[in-house]
PDB file of N, CA and C in Angstrom:
ATOM      1  N   MET A  79     137.536   9.873   5.426  1.00 65.00           N
ATOM      2  CA  MET A  79     136.939  11.168   5.392  1.00 65.00           C
ATOM      3  C   MET A  79     136.588  11.523   6.791  1.00 65.00           C
ATOM      4  N   LYS A  80     136.900  12.707   7.182  1.00 70.00           N
ATOM      5  CA  LYS A  80     136.526  13.139   8.493  1.00 70.00           C
ATOM      6  C   LYS A  80     135.095  13.510   8.686  1.00 70.00           C
ATOM      7  N   LYS A  81     134.709  13.557   9.999  1.00 73.00           N
ATOM      8  CA  LYS A  81     133.327  13.856  10.309  1.00 73.00           C
ATOM      9  C   LYS A  81     132.834  15.256   9.729  1.00 73.00           C
ATOM     10  N   ARG A  82     133.723  16.266   9.781  1.00 73.00           N
ATOM     11  CA  ARG A  82     133.291  17.562   9.307  1.00 73.00           C
ATOM     12  C   ARG A  82     133.123  17.572   7.781  1.00 73.00           C
ATOM     13  N   HIS A  83     133.906  16.699   7.016  1.00 72.00           N
ATOM     14  CA  HIS A  83     133.676  16.611   5.608  1.00 72.00           C
ATOM     15  C   HIS A  83     132.361  15.865   5.326  1.00 72.00           C
ATOM     16  N   LYS A  84     132.024  14.858   6.125  1.00 79.00           N
ATOM     17  CA  LYS A  84     130.700  14.177   5.913  1.00 79.00           C
ATOM     18  C   LYS A  84     129.620  15.242   6.159  1.00 79.00           C
ATOM     19  N   GLN A  85     129.815  16.106   7.107  1.00 83.00           N
ATOM     20  CA  GLN A  85     128.795  17.147   7.445  1.00 83.00           C
ATOM     21  C   GLN A  85     128.619  18.124   6.274  1.00 83.00           C
ATOM     22  N   LYS A  86     129.750  18.386   5.582  1.00 82.00           N
ATOM     23  CA  LYS A  86     129.630  19.285   4.353  1.00 82.00           C
ATOM     24  C   LYS A  86     128.807  18.653   3.238  1.00 82.00           C
ATOM     25  N   PHE A  87     128.981  17.354   3.150  1.00 83.00           N
ATOM     26  CA  PHE A  87     128.205  16.686   2.026  1.00 83.00           C
ATOM     27  C   PHE A  87     126.754  16.478   2.596  1.00 83.00           C
ATOM     28  N   LEU A  88     126.518  16.394   3.767  1.00 86.00           N
ATOM     29  CA  LEU A  88     125.087  16.323   4.276  1.00 86.00           C
ATOM     30  C   LEU A  88     124.469  17.751   4.065  1.00 86.00           C
ATOM     31  N   LEU A  89     125.184  18.826   4.263  1.00 86.00           N
ATOM     32  CA  LEU A  89     124.757  20.116   3.943  1.00 86.00           C
ATOM     33  C   LEU A  89     124.412  20.261   2.443  1.00 86.00           C
ATOM     34  N   ILE A  90     125.198  19.765   1.576  1.00 85.00           N
ATOM     35  CA  ILE A  90     125.027  19.805   0.161  1.00 85.00           C
ATOM     36  C   ILE A  90     123.713  18.999  -0.171  1.00 85.00           C
ATOM     37  N   SER A  91     123.527  17.812   0.421  1.00 87.00           N
ATOM     38  CA  SER A  91     122.341  17.050   0.116  1.00 87.00           C
ATOM     39  C   SER A  91     121.164  17.714   0.643  1.00 87.00           C
ATOM     40  N   LEU A  92     121.135  18.327   1.826  1.00 88.00           N
ATOM     41  CA  LEU A  92     120.024  19.002   2.377  1.00 88.00           C
ATOM     42  C   LEU A  92     119.645  20.253   1.513  1.00 88.00           C
ATOM     43  N   PHE A  93     120.675  20.917   1.001  1.00 85.00           N
ATOM     44  CA  PHE A  93     120.507  22.082   0.119  1.00 85.00           C
ATOM     45  C   PHE A  93     119.712  21.630  -1.130  1.00 85.00           C
ATOM     46  N   LEU A  94     120.253  20.579  -1.754  1.00 86.00           N
ATOM     47  CA  LEU A  94     119.599  20.031  -2.923  1.00 86.00           C
ATOM     48  C   LEU A  94     118.221  19.583  -2.697  1.00 86.00           C
ATOM     49  N   LEU A  95     117.966  18.883  -1.583  1.00 85.00           N
ATOM     50  CA  LEU A  95     116.656  18.563  -1.239  1.00 85.00           C
ATOM     51  C   LEU A  95     115.682  19.670  -1.160  1.00 85.00           C
ATOM     52  N   MET A  96     116.190  20.741  -0.502  1.00 84.00           N
ATOM     53  CA  MET A  96     115.391  21.941  -0.335  1.00 84.00           C
ATOM     54  C   MET A  96     115.129  22.734  -1.685  1.00 84.00           C
ATOM     55  N   VAL A  97     116.065  22.848  -2.517  1.00 82.00           N
ATOM     56  CA  VAL A  97     115.955  23.509  -3.780  1.00 82.00           C
ATOM     57  C   VAL A  97     115.057  22.753  -4.751  1.00 82.00           C
ATOM     58  N   LEU A  98     115.197  21.421  -4.742  1.00 79.00           N
ATOM     59  CA  LEU A  98     114.467  20.649  -5.724  1.00 79.00           C
ATOM     60  C   LEU A  98     113.135  20.102  -5.104  1.00 79.00           C
ATOM     61  N   ASN A  99     112.687  20.740  -4.096  1.00 82.00           N
ATOM     62  CA  ASN A  99     111.433  20.425  -3.550  1.00 82.00           C
ATOM     63  C   ASN A  99     110.303  20.945  -4.411  1.00 82.00           C
ATOM     64  N   VAL A 100     109.110  20.362  -4.375  1.00 80.00           N
ATOM     65  CA  VAL A 100     108.034  20.715  -5.351  1.00 80.00           C
ATOM     66  C   VAL A 100     107.712  22.224  -5.297  1.00 80.00           C
ATOM     67  N   PRO A 101     107.477  22.878  -4.165  1.00 80.00           N
ATOM     68  CA  PRO A 101     107.063  24.372  -4.255  1.00 80.00           C
ATOM     69  C   PRO A 101     108.195  25.229  -4.953  1.00 80.00           C
ATOM     70  N   MET A 102     109.483  24.817  -4.704  1.00 74.00           N
ATOM     71  CA  MET A 102     110.547  25.641  -5.357  1.00 74.00           C
ATOM     72  C   MET A 102     110.640  25.219  -6.867  1.00 74.00           C
ATOM     73  N   ILE A 103     110.320  24.087  -7.219  1.00 76.00           N
ATOM     74  CA  ILE A 103     110.366  23.705  -8.682  1.00 76.00           C
ATOM     75  C   ILE A 103     109.294  24.528  -9.447  1.00 76.00           C
ATOM     76  N   PHE A 104     108.074  24.588  -8.822  1.00 80.00           N
ATOM     77  CA  PHE A 104     106.963  25.292  -9.458  1.00 80.00           C
ATOM     78  C   PHE A 104     107.287  26.800  -9.645  1.00 80.00           C
ATOM     79  N   MET A 105     108.256  27.273  -9.014  1.00 79.00           N
ATOM     80  CA  MET A 105     108.608  28.784  -9.261  1.00 79.00           C
ATOM     81  C   MET A 105     109.161  28.953 -10.692  1.00 79.00           C
ATOM     82  N   PHE A 106     109.704  27.832 -11.264  1.00 72.00           N
ATOM     83  CA  PHE A 106     110.340  27.913 -12.537  1.00 72.00           C
ATOM     84  C   PHE A 106     109.449  27.286 -13.637  1.00 72.00           C
ATOM     85  N   ASN A 107     108.302  26.900 -13.232  1.00 76.00           N
ATOM     86  CA  ASN A 107     107.350  26.307 -14.245  1.00 76.00           C
ATOM     87  C   ASN A 107     106.686  27.341 -15.081  1.00 76.00           C
ATOM     88  N   HIS A 108     107.278  28.029 -16.088  1.00 75.00           N
ATOM     89  CA  HIS A 108     106.731  28.990 -16.903  1.00 75.00           C
ATOM     90  C   HIS A 108     106.857  28.543 -18.282  1.00 75.00           C
ATOM     91  N   LYS A 109     106.137  29.163 -19.116  1.00 83.00           N
ATOM     92  CA  LYS A 109     106.128  28.840 -20.583  1.00 83.00           C
ATOM     93  C   LYS A 109     107.286  29.599 -21.303  1.00 83.00           C
ATOM     94  N   ALA A 110     108.003  30.411 -20.667  1.00 84.00           N
ATOM     95  CA  ALA A 110     109.079  31.208 -21.171  1.00 84.00           C
ATOM     96  C   ALA A 110     110.269  30.315 -21.516  1.00 84.00           C
ATOM     97  N   ALA A 111     111.091  30.817 -22.412  1.00 86.00           N
ATOM     98  CA  ALA A 111     112.307  30.027 -22.805  1.00 86.00           C
ATOM     99  C   ALA A 111     113.556  30.982 -22.945  1.00 86.00           C
ATOM    100  N   VAL A 112     114.695  30.368 -22.699  1.00 87.00           N
ATOM    101  CA  VAL A 112     115.826  31.195 -22.778  1.00 87.00           C
ATOM    102  C   VAL A 112     116.720  30.403 -23.822  1.00 87.00           C
ATOM    103  N   LEU A 113     116.982  31.104 -24.926  1.00 89.00           N
ATOM    104  CA  LEU A 113     117.681  30.522 -26.128  1.00 89.00           C
ATOM    105  C   LEU A 113     117.010  29.175 -26.576  1.00 89.00           C
ATOM    106  N   GLY A 114     115.720  29.176 -26.558  1.00 89.00           N
ATOM    107  CA  GLY A 114     114.972  28.064 -27.022  1.00 89.00           C
ATOM    108  C   GLY A 114     114.808  26.904 -25.956  1.00 89.00           C
ATOM    109  N   ILE A 115     115.401  27.044 -24.740  1.00 87.00           N
ATOM    110  CA  ILE A 115     115.285  26.037 -23.780  1.00 87.00           C
ATOM    111  C   ILE A 115     114.323  26.484 -22.750  1.00 87.00           C
ATOM    112  N   PRO A 116     113.341  25.673 -22.415  1.00 87.00           N
ATOM    113  CA  PRO A 116     112.329  26.078 -21.380  1.00 87.00           C
ATOM    114  C   PRO A 116     112.925  26.457 -19.986  1.00 87.00           C
ATOM    115  N   VAL A 117     112.543  27.465 -19.325  1.00 84.00           N
ATOM    116  CA  VAL A 117     113.103  27.915 -18.041  1.00 84.00           C
ATOM    117  C   VAL A 117     113.113  26.759 -17.006  1.00 84.00           C
ATOM    118  N   PHE A 118     112.093  26.014 -17.087  1.00 84.00           N
ATOM    119  CA  PHE A 118     112.001  24.901 -16.076  1.00 84.00           C
ATOM    120  C   PHE A 118     113.235  23.956 -16.146  1.00 84.00           C
ATOM    121  N   TYR A 119     113.484  23.511 -17.394  1.00 85.00           N
ATOM    122  CA  TYR A 119     114.563  22.492 -17.716  1.00 85.00           C
ATOM    123  C   TYR A 119     115.990  23.291 -17.395  1.00 85.00           C
ATOM    124  N   LEU A 120     116.045  24.444 -17.884  1.00 87.00           N
ATOM    125  CA  LEU A 120     117.337  25.220 -17.673  1.00 87.00           C
ATOM    126  C   LEU A 120     117.598  25.397 -16.127  1.00 87.00           C
ATOM    127  N   ALA A 121     116.548  25.703 -15.252  1.00 84.00           N
ATOM    128  CA  ALA A 121     116.823  25.860 -13.908  1.00 84.00           C
ATOM    129  C   ALA A 121     117.219  24.534 -13.225  1.00 84.00           C
ATOM    130  N   ILE A 122     116.581  23.541 -13.599  1.00 86.00           N
ATOM    131  CA  ILE A 122     116.876  22.120 -13.009  1.00 86.00           C
ATOM    132  C   ILE A 122     118.345  21.846 -13.335  1.00 86.00           C
ATOM    133  N   PHE A 123     118.734  21.989 -14.608  1.00 90.00           N
ATOM    134  CA  PHE A 123     120.116  21.498 -14.901  1.00 90.00           C
ATOM    135  C   PHE A 123     121.111  22.456 -14.399  1.00 90.00           C
ATOM    136  N   ILE A 124     120.890  23.718 -14.261  1.00 89.00           N
ATOM    137  CA  ILE A 124     121.800  24.694 -13.706  1.00 89.00           C
ATOM    138  C   ILE A 124     122.012  24.408 -12.223  1.00 89.00           C
ATOM    139  N   ILE A 125     120.919  24.096 -11.432  1.00 87.00           N
ATOM    140  CA  ILE A 125     121.015  23.663 -10.068  1.00 87.00           C
ATOM    141  C   ILE A 125     121.798  22.417 -10.018  1.00 87.00           C
ATOM    142  N   TRP A 126     121.392  21.450 -10.836  1.00 89.00           N
ATOM    143  CA  TRP A 126     122.158  20.196 -10.696  1.00 89.00           C
ATOM    144  C   TRP A 126     123.730  20.348 -11.135  1.00 89.00           C
ATOM    145  N   LEU A 127     124.028  21.154 -12.069  1.00 92.00           N
ATOM    146  CA  LEU A 127     125.324  21.425 -12.298  1.00 92.00           C
ATOM    147  C   LEU A 127     126.172  22.109 -11.201  1.00 92.00           C
ATOM    148  N   LEU A 128     125.515  23.068 -10.557  1.00 89.00           N
ATOM    149  CA  LEU A 128     126.153  23.802  -9.435  1.00 89.00           C
ATOM    150  C   LEU A 128     126.416  22.831  -8.247  1.00 89.00           C
ATOM    151  N   VAL A 129     125.448  21.928  -8.021  1.00 87.00           N
ATOM    152  CA  VAL A 129     125.644  21.014  -6.945  1.00 87.00           C
ATOM    153  C   VAL A 129     126.827  19.993  -7.244  1.00 87.00           C
ATOM    154  N   ILE A 130     126.955  19.572  -8.505  1.00 89.00           N
ATOM    155  CA  ILE A 130     128.024  18.768  -8.841  1.00 89.00           C
ATOM    156  C   ILE A 130     129.341  19.522  -8.734  1.00 89.00           C
ATOM    157  N   ILE A 131     129.428  20.751  -9.122  1.00 90.00           N
ATOM    158  CA  ILE A 131     130.663  21.500  -9.056  1.00 90.00           C
ATOM    159  C   ILE A 131     130.889  21.738  -7.492  1.00 90.00           C
ATOM    160  N   TRP A 132     130.030  22.033  -6.727  1.00 85.00           N
ATOM    161  CA  TRP A 132     130.161  22.216  -5.292  1.00 85.00           C
ATOM    162  C   TRP A 132     130.674  20.943  -4.582  1.00 85.00           C
ATOM    163  N   SER A 133     130.121  19.849  -4.993  1.00 84.00           N
ATOM    164  CA  SER A 133     130.571  18.611  -4.437  1.00 84.00           C
ATOM    165  C   SER A 133     132.023  18.160  -4.839  1.00 84.00           C
ATOM    166  N   TYR A 134     132.338  18.469  -6.103  1.00 86.00           N
ATOM    167  CA  TYR A 134     133.600  18.190  -6.616  1.00 86.00           C
ATOM    168  C   TYR A 134     134.622  19.043  -5.876  1.00 86.00           C
ATOM    169  N   TYR A 135     134.290  20.296  -5.694  1.00 84.00           N
ATOM    170  CA  TYR A 135     135.182  21.309  -5.065  1.00 84.00           C
ATOM    171  C   TYR A 135     135.446  20.856  -3.569  1.00 84.00           C
ATOM    172  N   THR A 136     134.377  20.480  -2.925  1.00 81.00           N
ATOM    173  CA  THR A 136     134.440  20.092  -1.524  1.00 81.00           C
ATOM    174  C   THR A 136     135.324  18.719  -1.507  1.00 81.00           C
ATOM    175  N   LEU A 137     135.050  17.775  -2.392  1.00 81.00           N
ATOM    176  CA  LEU A 137     135.825  16.519  -2.296  1.00 81.00           C
ATOM    177  C   LEU A 137     137.321  16.869  -2.646  1.00 81.00           C
ATOM    178  N   LYS A 138     137.509  17.611  -3.661  1.00 80.00           N
ATOM    179  CA  LYS A 138     138.933  17.901  -4.088  1.00 80.00           C
ATOM    180  C   LYS A 138     139.687  18.696  -2.940  1.00 80.00           C
ATOM    181  N   LYS A 139     139.048  19.573  -2.262  1.00 75.00           N
ATOM    182  CA  LYS A 139     139.699  20.425  -1.285  1.00 75.00           C
ATOM    183  C   LYS A 139     139.987  19.611  -0.056  1.00 75.00           C
ATOM    184  N   TYR A 140     139.099  18.699   0.375  1.00 68.00           N
ATOM    185  CA  TYR A 140     139.220  18.021   1.693  1.00 68.00           C
ATOM    186  C   TYR A 140     139.645  16.538   1.550  1.00 68.00           C
ATOM    187  N   TYR A 141     139.873  16.095   0.395  1.00 68.00           N
ATOM    188  CA  TYR A 141     140.262  14.708   0.256  1.00 68.00           C
ATOM    189  C   TYR A 141     141.608  14.382   0.845  1.00 68.00           C
ATOM    190  N   GLU A 142     141.747  13.375   1.506  1.00 59.00           N
ATOM    191  CA  GLU A 142     143.085  13.058   2.081  1.00 59.00           C
ATOM    192  C   GLU A 142     143.632  11.794   1.642  1.00 59.00           C
TER     193      GLU A 142
END
């Protein structure tokens, strides 16, 4: 893997660290629910899923 591809994964990791930081997590800490799922859990799993898709896309696109 080339250096620029490693940099893309570092960017993904930093993004995830920033988004899943405590102050950002508390933004979703409500008692509301969407389709019976609490907003807190829904937000965490959607962020997690988007990062997995972003990582897969980056790996698939730049894998040699």
